PDB file of C-alpha atoms in Angstrom:
ATOM      1  CA  GLN A   1      76.307  99.878 129.234  1.00  0.00           C
ATOM      2  CA  GLN A   2      74.919  96.272 127.959  1.00  0.00           C
ATOM      3  CA  GLN A   3      72.879  97.875 126.266  1.00  0.00           C
ATOM      4  CA  VAL A   4      72.012  93.518 124.145  1.00  0.00           C
ATOM      5  CA  LYS A   5      71.080  90.906 126.231  1.00  0.00           C
ATOM      6  CA  GLN A   6      71.279  87.522 125.231  1.00  0.00           C
ATOM      7  CA  SER A   7      70.492  84.368 127.114  1.00  0.00           C
ATOM      8  CA  PRO A   8      71.390  81.326 127.723  1.00  0.00           C
ATOM      9  CA  GLN A   9      75.515  81.641 126.913  1.00  0.00           C
ATOM     10  CA  SER A  10      75.211  78.135 125.617  1.00  0.00           C
ATOM     11  CA  LEU A  11      72.513  75.359 124.307  1.00  0.00           C
ATOM     12  CA  ILE A  12      72.562  72.141 123.728  1.00  0.00           C
ATOM     13  CA  VAL A  13      70.402  71.119 121.687  1.00  0.00           C
ATOM     14  CA  GLN A  14      69.061  66.954 119.727  1.00  0.00           C
ATOM     15  CA  LYS A  15      69.078  66.845 116.442  1.00  0.00           C
ATOM     16  CA  GLY A  16      65.298  67.714 115.845  1.00  0.00           C
ATOM     17  CA  GLY A  17      64.893  70.265 118.015  1.00  0.00           C
ATOM     18  CA  ILE A  18      64.023  73.229 118.322  1.00  0.00           C
ATOM     19  CA  SER A  19      66.509  76.407 119.600  1.00  0.00           C
ATOM     20  CA  ILE A  20      65.939  79.331 120.893  1.00  0.00           C
ATOM     21  CA  ILE A  21      67.101  82.133 121.774  1.00  0.00           C
ATOM     22  CA  ASN A  22      66.302  85.276 123.135  1.00  0.00           C
ATOM     23  CA  CYS A  23      67.340  89.181 123.884  1.00  0.00           C
ATOM     24  CA  ALA A  24      66.147  92.059 125.713  1.00  0.00           C
ATOM     25  CA  TYR A  25      66.834  95.585 124.609  1.00  0.00           C
ATOM     26  CA  GLU A  26      66.794  99.132 126.597  1.00  0.00           C
ATOM     27  CA  ASN A  27      67.024 101.297 123.975  1.00  0.00           C
ATOM     28  CA  THR A  28      63.469 102.555 121.971  1.00  0.00           C
ATOM     29  CA  ALA A  29      65.227 103.763 119.371  1.00  0.00           C
ATOM     30  CA  PHE A  30      66.180 101.354 118.146  1.00  0.00           C
ATOM     31  CA  ASP A  31      65.004 100.173 115.088  1.00  0.00           C
ATOM     32  CA  TYR A  32      66.330  96.962 112.917  1.00  0.00           C
ATOM     33  CA  PHE A  33      67.458  93.484 114.375  1.00  0.00           C
ATOM     34  CA  PRO A  34      69.357  91.630 112.856  1.00  0.00           C
ATOM     35  CA  TRP A  35      70.584  87.670 114.243  1.00  0.00           C
ATOM     36  CA  TYR A  36      74.602  86.752 112.833  1.00  0.00           C
ATOM     37  CA  GLN A  37      76.126  83.255 113.221  1.00  0.00           C
ATOM     38  CA  GLN A  38      79.461  83.212 113.694  1.00  0.00           C
ATOM     39  CA  PHE A  39      81.947  79.637 112.992  1.00  0.00           C
ATOM     40  CA  PRO A  40      84.068  79.684 115.031  1.00  0.00           C
ATOM     41  CA  GLY A  41      87.534  81.108 113.168  1.00  0.00           C
ATOM     42  CA  LYS A  42      85.491  83.469 110.367  1.00  0.00           C
ATOM     43  CA  GLY A  43      83.049  86.823 111.092  1.00  0.00           C
ATOM     44  CA  PRO A  44      79.620  87.296 112.023  1.00  0.00           C
ATOM     45  CA  ALA A  45      76.720  86.073 108.115  1.00  0.00           C
ATOM     46  CA  LEU A  46      74.125  88.464 108.694  1.00  0.00           C
ATOM     47  CA  LEU A  47      70.875  85.672 108.663  1.00  0.00           C
ATOM     48  CA  ILE A  48      68.335  87.133 109.444  1.00  0.00           C
ATOM     49  CA  ALA A  49      66.596  90.443 110.585  1.00  0.00           C
ATOM     50  CA  ILE A  50      63.318  91.981 111.787  1.00  0.00           C
ATOM     51  CA  ARG A  51      61.753  96.234 111.757  1.00  0.00           C
ATOM     52  CA  PRO A  52      59.935  96.341 114.856  1.00  0.00           C
ATOM     53  CA  ASP A  53      56.333  96.874 112.907  1.00  0.00           C
ATOM     54  CA  VAL A  54      56.199  93.440 112.328  1.00  0.00           C
ATOM     55  CA  SER A  55      55.956  90.679 114.906  1.00  0.00           C
ATOM     56  CA  GLU A  56      57.705  87.798 113.083  1.00  0.00           C
ATOM     57  CA  LYS A  57      59.762  87.336 110.441  1.00  0.00           C
ATOM     58  CA  LYS A  58      60.153  83.969 109.386  1.00  0.00           C
ATOM     59  CA  GLU A  59      62.843  81.857 107.005  1.00  0.00           C
ATOM     60  CA  GLY A  60      63.697  78.707 106.095  1.00  0.00           C
ATOM     61  CA  ARG A  61      64.347  77.798 109.621  1.00  0.00           C
ATOM     62  CA  PHE A  62      65.153  80.083 111.541  1.00  0.00           C
ATOM     63  CA  THR A  63      62.580  83.025 112.566  1.00  0.00           C
ATOM     64  CA  ILE A  64      62.222  85.581 114.835  1.00  0.00           C
ATOM     65  CA  SER A  65      59.602  86.514 117.104  1.00  0.00           C
ATOM     66  CA  PHE A  66      59.368  90.570 118.667  1.00  0.00           C
ATOM     67  CA  ASN A  67      57.630  91.794 121.257  1.00  0.00           C
ATOM     68  CA  LYS A  68      58.478  95.621 120.976  1.00  0.00           C
ATOM     69  CA  SER A  69      55.347  96.690 124.269  1.00  0.00           C
ATOM     70  CA  ALA A  70      58.393  93.681 126.537  1.00  0.00           C
ATOM     71  CA  LYS A  71      61.652  94.489 123.974  1.00  0.00           C
ATOM     72  CA  GLN A  72      62.349  91.389 123.184  1.00  0.00           C
ATOM     73  CA  PHE A  73      62.885  89.612 120.974  1.00  0.00           C
ATOM     74  CA  SER A  74      64.779  85.573 119.835  1.00  0.00           C
ATOM     75  CA  LEU A  75      65.383  82.874 117.438  1.00  0.00           C
ATOM     76  CA  HIS A  76      64.004  80.353 116.677  1.00  0.00           C
ATOM     77  CA  ILE A  77      65.501  77.769 114.971  1.00  0.00           C
ATOM     78  CA  MET A  78      63.283  74.509 114.191  1.00  0.00           C
ATOM     79  CA  ASP A  79      64.681  70.902 113.295  1.00  0.00           C
ATOM     80  CA  SER A  80      68.016  72.408 114.566  1.00  0.00           C
ATOM     81  CA  GLN A  81      71.007  70.596 112.829  1.00  0.00           C
ATOM     82  CA  PRO A  82      74.139  69.349 113.530  1.00  0.00           C
ATOM     83  CA  GLY A  83      76.119  71.588 111.211  1.00  0.00           C
ATOM     84  CA  ASP A  84      73.650  75.372 112.557  1.00  0.00           C
ATOM     85  CA  SER A  85      76.114  75.145 115.599  1.00  0.00           C
ATOM     86  CA  ALA A  86      78.134  78.306 116.300  1.00  0.00           C
ATOM     87  CA  THR A  87      77.555  80.832 117.714  1.00  0.00           C
ATOM     88  CA  TYR A  88      74.776  82.942 117.697  1.00  0.00           C
ATOM     89  CA  PHE A  89      75.203  86.527 117.940  1.00  0.00           C
ATOM     90  CA  CYS A  90      71.862  89.374 118.879  1.00  0.00           C
ATOM     91  CA  ALA A  91      71.561  92.650 117.093  1.00  0.00           C
ATOM     92  CA  ALA A  92      70.481  95.750 117.134  1.00  0.00           C
ATOM     93  CA  VAL A  93      70.491  99.479 115.634  1.00  0.00           C
ATOM     94  CA  ASN A  94      69.193 102.870 115.195  1.00  0.00           C
ATOM     95  CA  SER A  95      68.608 103.805 111.784  1.00  0.00           C
ATOM     96  CA  GLY A  96      69.612 107.357 112.212  1.00  0.00           C
ATOM     97  CA  ASN A  97      73.551 105.380 112.284  1.00  0.00           C
ATOM     98  CA  THR A  98      74.081 104.790 115.961  1.00  0.00           C
ATOM     99  CA  PRO A  99      76.298 101.800 115.369  1.00  0.00           C
ATOM    100  CA  LEU A 100      75.381  98.366 115.268  1.00  0.00           C
ATOM    101  CA  VAL A 101      75.126  96.676 118.982  1.00  0.00           C
ATOM    102  CA  PHE A 102      76.163  93.012 120.003  1.00  0.00           C
ATOM    103  CA  GLY A 103      74.973  90.400 122.582  1.00  0.00           C
ATOM    104  CA  LYS A 104      77.899  88.001 124.127  1.00  0.00           C
ATOM    105  CA  GLY A 105      76.856  85.919 122.143  1.00  0.00           C
ATOM    106  CA  THR A 106      74.828  81.988 122.078  1.00  0.00           C
ATOM    107  CA  ARG A 107      77.407  79.371 121.164  1.00  0.00           C
ATOM    108  CA  LEU A 108      74.980  76.757 119.641  1.00  0.00           C
ATOM    109  CA  SER A 109      75.612  72.661 120.611  1.00  0.00           C
ATOM    110  CA  VAL A 110      73.567  70.290 118.261  1.00  0.00           C
ATOM    111  CA  ILE A 111      73.956  66.961 119.557  1.00  0.00           C
ATOM    112  CA  ALA A 112      73.001  63.366 117.169  1.00  0.00           C
TER     113      ALA A 112
ATOM    114  CA  ASP B   1      80.249  87.680  93.753  1.00  0.00           C
ATOM    115  CA  ALA B   2      83.827  88.505  96.616  1.00  0.00           C
ATOM    116  CA  GLY B   3      82.671  89.451 100.032  1.00  0.00           C
ATOM    117  CA  VAL B   4      84.261  91.180 103.069  1.00  0.00           C
ATOM    118  CA  THR B   5      88.576  90.337 102.427  1.00  0.00           C
ATOM    119  CA  GLN B   6      90.414  91.708 105.146  1.00  0.00           C
ATOM    120  CA  SER B   7      94.075  90.966 105.597  1.00  0.00           C
ATOM    121  CA  PRO B   8      96.591  89.338 106.938  1.00  0.00           C
ATOM    122  CA  THR B   9      94.863  86.989 108.428  1.00  0.00           C
ATOM    123  CA  HIS B  10      96.841  86.156 111.421  1.00  0.00           C
ATOM    124  CA  LEU B  11      99.535  88.569 113.232  1.00  0.00           C
ATOM    125  CA  ILE B  12     101.014  88.466 115.736  1.00  0.00           C
ATOM    126  CA  LYS B  13     102.551  92.136 117.640  1.00  0.00           C
ATOM    127  CA  THR B  14     104.553  91.902 121.186  1.00  0.00           C
ATOM    128  CA  ARG B  15     104.146  95.613 123.350  1.00  0.00           C
ATOM    129  CA  GLY B  16     104.126  99.341 122.052  1.00  0.00           C
ATOM    130  CA  GLN B  17     104.454  98.276 118.305  1.00  0.00           C
ATOM    131  CA  GLN B  18     101.620  99.024 116.023  1.00  0.00           C
ATOM    132  CA  VAL B  19      99.324  97.346 113.626  1.00  0.00           C
ATOM    133  CA  THR B  20      97.594  97.843 109.484  1.00  0.00           C
ATOM    134  CA  LEU B  21      94.825  96.230 109.450  1.00  0.00           C
ATOM    135  CA  ARG B  22      93.376  96.175 105.577  1.00  0.00           C
ATOM    136  CA  CYS B  23      90.066  95.766 104.402  1.00  0.00           C
ATOM    137  CA  SER B  24      88.441  96.060 101.305  1.00  0.00           C
ATOM    138  CA  PRO B  25      84.422  96.112 101.126  1.00  0.00           C
ATOM    139  CA  ILE B  26      81.874  94.372  98.808  1.00  0.00           C
ATOM    140  CA  SER B  27      82.382  95.814  96.069  1.00  0.00           C
ATOM    141  CA  GLY B  28      79.676  98.329  95.243  1.00  0.00           C
ATOM    142  CA  HIS B  29      79.534  99.531  98.830  1.00  0.00           C
ATOM    143  CA  LYS B  30      80.750 101.922  99.946  1.00  0.00           C
ATOM    144  CA  SER B  31      80.410 101.964 104.109  1.00  0.00           C
ATOM    145  CA  VAL B  32      82.572 100.163 105.709  1.00  0.00           C
ATOM    146  CA  SER B  33      82.845  99.619 109.584  1.00  0.00           C
ATOM    147  CA  TRP B  34      85.371  98.330 112.217  1.00  0.00           C
ATOM    148  CA  TYR B  35      85.285  96.443 115.473  1.00  0.00           C
ATOM    149  CA  GLN B  36      86.915  94.217 117.396  1.00  0.00           C
ATOM    150  CA  GLN B  37      85.571  91.407 119.001  1.00  0.00           C
ATOM    151  CA  VAL B  38      87.499  90.037 122.155  1.00  0.00           C
ATOM    152  CA  LEU B  39      87.241  86.338 122.691  1.00  0.00           C
ATOM    153  CA  GLY B  40      84.094  85.228 123.692  1.00  0.00           C
ATOM    154  CA  GLN B  41      82.152  88.951 123.765  1.00  0.00           C
ATOM    155  CA  GLY B  42      79.888  90.146 120.867  1.00  0.00           C
ATOM    156  CA  PRO B  43      81.598  92.784 118.623  1.00  0.00           C
ATOM    157  CA  GLN B  44      82.279  96.454 119.578  1.00  0.00           C
ATOM    158  CA  PHE B  45      81.623  98.847 117.458  1.00  0.00           C
ATOM    159  CA  ILE B  46      84.850 101.585 116.456  1.00  0.00           C
ATOM    160  CA  PHE B  47      85.003 104.057 113.020  1.00  0.00           C
ATOM    161  CA  GLN B  48      82.541 103.460 110.464  1.00  0.00           C
ATOM    162  CA  TYR B  49      83.548 105.748 107.375  1.00  0.00           C
ATOM    163  CA  TYR B  50      81.312 106.077 104.698  1.00  0.00           C
ATOM    164  CA  GLU B  51      82.651 108.095 101.441  1.00  0.00           C
ATOM    165  CA  LYS B  52      86.042 108.510 103.246  1.00  0.00           C
ATOM    166  CA  GLU B  53      84.562 110.871 106.136  1.00  0.00           C
ATOM    167  CA  GLU B  54      84.565 108.853 110.221  1.00  0.00           C
ATOM    168  CA  ARG B  55      80.067 108.712 110.266  1.00  0.00           C
ATOM    169  CA  GLY B  56      81.164 107.192 113.776  1.00  0.00           C
ATOM    170  CA  ARG B  57      83.226 106.218 116.111  1.00  0.00           C
ATOM    171  CA  GLY B  58      82.597 103.639 119.322  1.00  0.00           C
ATOM    172  CA  ASN B  59      84.528 104.642 122.840  1.00  0.00           C
ATOM    173  CA  PHE B  60      88.048 103.173 121.516  1.00  0.00           C
ATOM    174  CA  PRO B  61      91.003 105.578 123.046  1.00  0.00           C
ATOM    175  CA  ASP B  62      93.047 108.055 120.201  1.00  0.00           C
ATOM    176  CA  ARG B  63      95.738 104.752 120.003  1.00  0.00           C
ATOM    177  CA  PHE B  64      93.072 103.555 117.202  1.00  0.00           C
ATOM    178  CA  SER B  65      92.333 105.427 113.879  1.00  0.00           C
ATOM    179  CA  ALA B  66      91.341 104.171 110.717  1.00  0.00           C
ATOM    180  CA  ARG B  67      91.386 106.481 107.031  1.00  0.00           C
ATOM    181  CA  GLN B  68      88.580 105.178 104.267  1.00  0.00           C
ATOM    182  CA  PHE B  69      90.846 105.615 100.412  1.00  0.00           C
ATOM    183  CA  PRO B  70      89.135 106.403  96.812  1.00  0.00           C
ATOM    184  CA  ASN B  71      88.236 102.203  96.220  1.00  0.00           C
ATOM    185  CA  TYR B  72      86.566 103.098  99.502  1.00  0.00           C
ATOM    186  CA  SER B  73      89.152  99.988 100.765  1.00  0.00           C
ATOM    187  CA  SER B  74      90.305 100.477 104.701  1.00  0.00           C
ATOM    188  CA  GLU B  75      93.044 100.387 107.165  1.00  0.00           C
ATOM    189  CA  LEU B  76      92.825 100.528 110.413  1.00  0.00           C
ATOM    190  CA  ASN B  77      96.666 101.636 113.383  1.00  0.00           C
ATOM    191  CA  VAL B  78      96.475 100.943 116.170  1.00  0.00           C
ATOM    192  CA  ASN B  79      99.707 102.688 117.592  1.00  0.00           C
ATOM    193  CA  ALA B  80     100.823 101.311 121.719  1.00  0.00           C
ATOM    194  CA  LEU B  81      99.613  97.673 121.748  1.00  0.00           C
ATOM    195  CA  LEU B  82      98.609  97.041 125.080  1.00  0.00           C
ATOM    196  CA  LEU B  83      97.869  93.570 125.298  1.00  0.00           C
ATOM    197  CA  GLY B  84      94.134  94.063 126.339  1.00  0.00           C
ATOM    198  CA  ASP B  85      94.780  94.658 121.740  1.00  0.00           C
ATOM    199  CA  SER B  86      93.783  91.880 121.252  1.00  0.00           C
ATOM    200  CA  ALA B  87      91.357  90.619 119.574  1.00  0.00           C
ATOM    201  CA  LEU B  88      89.497  89.765 116.055  1.00  0.00           C
ATOM    202  CA  TYR B  89      89.321  93.090 114.140  1.00  0.00           C
ATOM    203  CA  LEU B  90      86.464  92.825 112.297  1.00  0.00           C
ATOM    204  CA  CYS B  91      85.431  94.120 108.651  1.00  0.00           C
ATOM    205  CA  ALA B  92      81.852  95.455 107.518  1.00  0.00           C
ATOM    206  CA  SER B  93      80.967  96.935 104.634  1.00  0.00           C
ATOM    207  CA  SER B  94      77.265  98.310 103.552  1.00  0.00           C
ATOM    208  CA  PHE B  95      76.334  99.824 100.245  1.00  0.00           C
ATOM    209  CA  ARG B  96      74.820 103.025 101.941  1.00  0.00           C
ATOM    210  CA  THR B  97      75.441 104.820 105.748  1.00  0.00           C
ATOM    211  CA  SER B  98      72.954 103.440 107.400  1.00  0.00           C
ATOM    212  CA  LEU B  99      74.451 100.405 109.930  1.00  0.00           C
ATOM    213  CA  ASN B 100      71.306  98.217 108.914  1.00  0.00           C
ATOM    214  CA  GLU B 101      72.527  95.121 106.583  1.00  0.00           C
ATOM    215  CA  GLN B 102      76.948  95.157 107.061  1.00  0.00           C
ATOM    216  CA  TYR B 103      78.066  92.256 105.502  1.00  0.00           C
ATOM    217  CA  PHE B 104      81.043  91.135 107.539  1.00  0.00           C
ATOM    218  CA  GLY B 105      84.903  89.883 106.827  1.00  0.00           C
ATOM    219  CA  PRO B 106      86.980  87.021 108.825  1.00  0.00           C
ATOM    220  CA  GLY B 107      88.765  89.302 110.172  1.00  0.00           C
ATOM    221  CA  THR B 108      92.425  89.702 111.624  1.00  0.00           C
ATOM    222  CA  ARG B 109      93.285  87.941 114.914  1.00  0.00           C
ATOM    223  CA  LEU B 110      96.044  90.499 116.091  1.00  0.00           C
ATOM    224  CA  THR B 111      97.428  88.707 118.774  1.00  0.00           C
ATOM    225  CA  VAL B 112      99.955  91.308 120.990  1.00  0.00           C
ATOM    226  CA  THR B 113     101.946  89.826 123.595  1.00  0.00           C
TER     227      THR B 113
END
């Protein structure tokens, strides 16, 4: 049972463009939604996270948009750069100690 | 500050063997979690330990076991290895029992032949 559905599976964006990755969740008890960035041969790195009491969070070029009623959240990468090329995972957790549930990942390629 | 460290980096084992993977959390972090990441998939939760006690277990067979030591480092053991156990094994640490804000190590790549 996949509790977090992520799309698209892969994404190619021109340098300077906007990368958008979407996730949908089922469990309304989730209360923390992080995004992780993973480069080949490395572990996932926490990128940005949001709680459901806000609709948007921005850190530099990275923005999370959150729609509680639709049970969806998305990552926007503004001014995408070749160095952003990596696999991105959305995740969700209930802070009452359920484990992190990850999406299947999106492989982003930013081309010059 | 050192991040989460894991050893070994790579490991090749044959079916039926046993393996032990090691993890040292970020200094001051008391919780360690283990994840299995199969190629092309997101990490799957195996165990969480906090203050040397198991706090959570994912849907993995009893061949998987773990423990946490007084210095908060941890070991993951897998017995009777199967080909399907080939994966990247990730360790993540966090300050509290909450699984928010986990920080992952680089992983151990296990290949079972």
